[in-house]
CSV table of C-alpha atoms and ligand atoms in Angstrom, one decimal:
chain,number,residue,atom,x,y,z
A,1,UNK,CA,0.0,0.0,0.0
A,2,UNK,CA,1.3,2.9,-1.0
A,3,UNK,CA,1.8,6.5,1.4
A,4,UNK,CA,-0.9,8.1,-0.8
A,5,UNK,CA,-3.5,5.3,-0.5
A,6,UNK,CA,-2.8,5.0,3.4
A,7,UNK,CA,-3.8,8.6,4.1
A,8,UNK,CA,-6.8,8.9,1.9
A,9,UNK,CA,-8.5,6.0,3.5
A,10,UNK,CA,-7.5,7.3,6.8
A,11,UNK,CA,-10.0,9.1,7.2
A,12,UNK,CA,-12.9,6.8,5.9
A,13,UNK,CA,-11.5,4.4,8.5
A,14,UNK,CA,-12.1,7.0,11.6
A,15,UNK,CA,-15.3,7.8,10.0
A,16,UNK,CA,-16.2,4.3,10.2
A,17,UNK,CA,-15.0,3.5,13.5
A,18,UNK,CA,-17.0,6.6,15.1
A,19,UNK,CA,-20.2,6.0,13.0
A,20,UNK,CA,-19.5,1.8,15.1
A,21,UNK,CA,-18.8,3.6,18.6
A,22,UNK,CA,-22.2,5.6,18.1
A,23,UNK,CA,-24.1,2.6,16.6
A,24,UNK,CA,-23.3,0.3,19.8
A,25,UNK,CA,-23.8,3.6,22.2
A,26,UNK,CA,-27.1,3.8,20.8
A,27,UNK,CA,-27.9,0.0,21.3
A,28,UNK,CA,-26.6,0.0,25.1
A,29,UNK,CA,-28.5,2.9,26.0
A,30,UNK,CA,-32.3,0.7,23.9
A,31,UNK,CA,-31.0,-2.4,26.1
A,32,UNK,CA,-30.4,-0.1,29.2
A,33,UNK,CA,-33.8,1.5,28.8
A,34,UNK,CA,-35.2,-2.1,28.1
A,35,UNK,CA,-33.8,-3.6,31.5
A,36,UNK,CA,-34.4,-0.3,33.6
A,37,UNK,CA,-38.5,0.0,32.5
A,38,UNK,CA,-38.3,-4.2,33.5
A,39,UNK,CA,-37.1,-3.3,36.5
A,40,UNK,CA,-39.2,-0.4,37.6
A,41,UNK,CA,-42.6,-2.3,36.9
A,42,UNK,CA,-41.2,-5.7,38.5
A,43,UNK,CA,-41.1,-3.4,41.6
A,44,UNK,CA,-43.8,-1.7,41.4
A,45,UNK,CA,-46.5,-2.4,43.6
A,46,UNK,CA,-49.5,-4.4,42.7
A,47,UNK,CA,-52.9,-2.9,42.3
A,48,UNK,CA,-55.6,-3.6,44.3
A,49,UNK,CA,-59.8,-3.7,43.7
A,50,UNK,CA,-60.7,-3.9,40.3
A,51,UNK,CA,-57.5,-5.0,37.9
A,52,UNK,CA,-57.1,-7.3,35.7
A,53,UNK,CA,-55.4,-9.7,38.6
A,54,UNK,CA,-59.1,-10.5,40.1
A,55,UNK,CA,-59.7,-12.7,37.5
A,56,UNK,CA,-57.2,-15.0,38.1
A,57,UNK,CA,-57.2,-14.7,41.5
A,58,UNK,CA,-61.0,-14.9,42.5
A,59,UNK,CA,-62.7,-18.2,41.8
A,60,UNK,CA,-66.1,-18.6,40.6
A,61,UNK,CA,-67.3,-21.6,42.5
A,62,UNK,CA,-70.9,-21.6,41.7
A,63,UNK,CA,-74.7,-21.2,43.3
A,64,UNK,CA,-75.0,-21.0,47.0
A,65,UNK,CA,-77.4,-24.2,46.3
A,66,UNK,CA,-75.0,-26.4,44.4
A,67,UNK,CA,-73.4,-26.8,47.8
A,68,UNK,CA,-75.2,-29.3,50.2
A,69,UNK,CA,-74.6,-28.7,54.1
A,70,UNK,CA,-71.8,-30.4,55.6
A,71,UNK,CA,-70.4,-31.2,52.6
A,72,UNK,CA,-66.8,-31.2,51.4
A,73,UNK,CA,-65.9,-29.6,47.4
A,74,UNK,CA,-62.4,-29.8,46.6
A,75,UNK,CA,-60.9,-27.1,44.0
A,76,UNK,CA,-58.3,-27.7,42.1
A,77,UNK,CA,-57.5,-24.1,40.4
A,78,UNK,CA,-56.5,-22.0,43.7
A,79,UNK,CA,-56.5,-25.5,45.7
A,80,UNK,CA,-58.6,-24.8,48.4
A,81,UNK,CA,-61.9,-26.8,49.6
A,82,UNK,CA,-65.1,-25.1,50.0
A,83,UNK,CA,-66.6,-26.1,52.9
A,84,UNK,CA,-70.3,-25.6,53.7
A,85,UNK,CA,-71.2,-26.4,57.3
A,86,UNK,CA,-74.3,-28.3,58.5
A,87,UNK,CA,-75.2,-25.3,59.7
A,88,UNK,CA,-75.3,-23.4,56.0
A,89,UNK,CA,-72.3,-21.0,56.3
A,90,UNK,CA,-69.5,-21.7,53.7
A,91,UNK,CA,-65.4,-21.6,54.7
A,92,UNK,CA,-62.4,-21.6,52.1
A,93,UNK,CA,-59.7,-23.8,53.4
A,94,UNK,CA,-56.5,-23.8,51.9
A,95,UNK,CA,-54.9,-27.6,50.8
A,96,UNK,CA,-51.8,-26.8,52.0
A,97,UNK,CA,-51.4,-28.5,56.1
A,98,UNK,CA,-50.0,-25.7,58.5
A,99,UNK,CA,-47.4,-28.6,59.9
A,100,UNK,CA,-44.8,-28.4,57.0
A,101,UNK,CA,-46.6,-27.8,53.5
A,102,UNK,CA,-47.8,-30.9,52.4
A,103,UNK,CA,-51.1,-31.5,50.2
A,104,UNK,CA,-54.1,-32.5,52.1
A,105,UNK,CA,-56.9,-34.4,51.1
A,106,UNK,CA,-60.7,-34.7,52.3
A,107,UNK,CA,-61.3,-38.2,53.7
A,108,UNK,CA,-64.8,-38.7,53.3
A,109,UNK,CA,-65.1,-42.2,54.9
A,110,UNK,CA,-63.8,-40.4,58.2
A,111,UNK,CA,-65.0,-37.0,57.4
A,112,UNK,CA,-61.8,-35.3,58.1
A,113,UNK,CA,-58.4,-34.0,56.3
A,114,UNK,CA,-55.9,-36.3,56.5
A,115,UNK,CA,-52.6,-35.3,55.9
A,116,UNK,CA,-50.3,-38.2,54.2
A,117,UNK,CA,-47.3,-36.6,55.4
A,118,UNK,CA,-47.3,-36.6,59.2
A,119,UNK,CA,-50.5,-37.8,60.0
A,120,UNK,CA,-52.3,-34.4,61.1
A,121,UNK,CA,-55.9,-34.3,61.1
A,122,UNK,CA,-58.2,-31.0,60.6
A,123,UNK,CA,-61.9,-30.9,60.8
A,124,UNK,CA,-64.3,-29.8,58.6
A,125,UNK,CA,-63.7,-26.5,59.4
A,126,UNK,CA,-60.3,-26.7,59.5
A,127,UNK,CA,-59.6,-27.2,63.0
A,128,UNK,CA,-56.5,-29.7,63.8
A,129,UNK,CA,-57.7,-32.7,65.6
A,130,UNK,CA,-54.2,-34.3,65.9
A,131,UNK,CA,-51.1,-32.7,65.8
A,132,UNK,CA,-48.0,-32.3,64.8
A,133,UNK,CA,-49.9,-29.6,62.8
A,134,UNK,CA,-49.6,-26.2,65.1
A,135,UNK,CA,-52.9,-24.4,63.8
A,136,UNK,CA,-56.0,-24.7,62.0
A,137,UNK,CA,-55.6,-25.0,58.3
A,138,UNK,CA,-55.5,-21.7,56.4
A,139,UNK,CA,-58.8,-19.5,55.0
A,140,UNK,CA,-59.4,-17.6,51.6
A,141,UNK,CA,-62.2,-14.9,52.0
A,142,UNK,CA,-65.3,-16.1,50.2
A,143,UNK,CA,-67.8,-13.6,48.6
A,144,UNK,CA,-71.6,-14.3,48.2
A,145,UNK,CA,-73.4,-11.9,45.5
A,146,UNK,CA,-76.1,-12.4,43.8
A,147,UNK,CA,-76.4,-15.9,45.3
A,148,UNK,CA,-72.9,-16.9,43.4
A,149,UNK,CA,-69.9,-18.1,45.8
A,150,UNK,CA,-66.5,-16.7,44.8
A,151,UNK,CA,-63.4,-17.4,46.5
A,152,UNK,CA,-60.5,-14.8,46.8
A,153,UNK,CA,-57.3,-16.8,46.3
A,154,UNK,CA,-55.0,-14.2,46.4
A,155,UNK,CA,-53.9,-14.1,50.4
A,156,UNK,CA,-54.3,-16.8,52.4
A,157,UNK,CA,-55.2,-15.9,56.1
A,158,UNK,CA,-53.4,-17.6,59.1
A,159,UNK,CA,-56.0,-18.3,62.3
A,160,UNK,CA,-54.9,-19.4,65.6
A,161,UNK,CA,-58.1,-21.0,66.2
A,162,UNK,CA,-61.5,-21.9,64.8
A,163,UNK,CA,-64.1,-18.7,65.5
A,164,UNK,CA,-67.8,-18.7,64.2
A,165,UNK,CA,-66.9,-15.2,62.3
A,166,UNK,CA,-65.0,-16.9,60.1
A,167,UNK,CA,-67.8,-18.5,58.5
A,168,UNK,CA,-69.4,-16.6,55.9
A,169,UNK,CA,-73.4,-17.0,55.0
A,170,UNK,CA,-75.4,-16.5,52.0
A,171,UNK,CA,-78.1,-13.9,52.5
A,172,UNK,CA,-81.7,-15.2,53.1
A,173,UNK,CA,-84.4,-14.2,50.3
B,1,FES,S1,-46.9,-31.8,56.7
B,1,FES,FE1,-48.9,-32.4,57.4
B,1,FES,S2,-48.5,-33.3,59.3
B,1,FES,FE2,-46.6,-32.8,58.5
């Protein structure tokens, strides 16, 4: 290469190289932007009443009368049981035994939860009737309206102990 042919592509080269150094500027600051707007609405806080979310967290279970008293409807979706007492009032009881985490199911024959794990026992109502499980199974908040029962998976709430307000009833017509 000759001394002529160097310089005149000199400048073409910085050119060139400047026009690269904007181009990946310009891409760092798009990814940048990208991460930081992930960021912000990964922390932002959730929305309550009224989004978009209550959809997939409340749970249409059905008519007050599809439910018999003291009986026992597992749900799958949101894996809770809806339990309507003998005496007509409805509880939400979470699956999940309060000993160390383990799936419970409804045993009919002895009308009791019966965890496989340990051997806990809970009521109908969610009460433990034999330990090693510390407290009463968990509660969703159910919702009558309009004669329709809808469960609010979205928090679970931790009791101590059984109380009759827990227990939610439809309204009489
Ligand atoms: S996890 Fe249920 S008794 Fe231990």
């Amino acid at each position: 290469m000759t001394e002529n042919h160097r310089s005149m592509n000199e400048p073409l080269d910085s050119s060139r190289r400047s026009f690269l150094t904007k181009l990946w500027l310009l891409l760092g600051g798009v990814a940048l932007a990208g991460y930081s707007s992930a960021v912000v609405a990964f922390l932002r806080p959730r929305k309550t009443g009224g989004t978009s979310d209550d959809s997939a967290r409340i749970i249409e279970a059905g008519p007050v009368e599809r439910f018999h008293p003291d009986s026992v409807t597992a749900f799958i979706r949101g894996r809770f049981y809806l339990c309507r007492l003998d005496d007509g009032g409805f509880l939400a009881i979470s699956s999940k035994c309060t000993h160390l985490g383990c799936s419970i199911p409804w045993v009919e024959d002895e009308r009791r939860f019966v965890c496989p794990c340990h051997a806990s026992t809970f009521g109908i109502s969610g009460t433990v009737l034999n330990s090693p499980a510390p407290r009463p199974l968990d509660l969703y908040p159910v919702i009558i309206q309009n004669n329709i029962v809808r469960v609010d998976t979205g928090k679970a709430i931790r009791r101590g102990r059984f109380e009759a307000s827990q227990v939610v009833y439809p309204r009489k017509i």
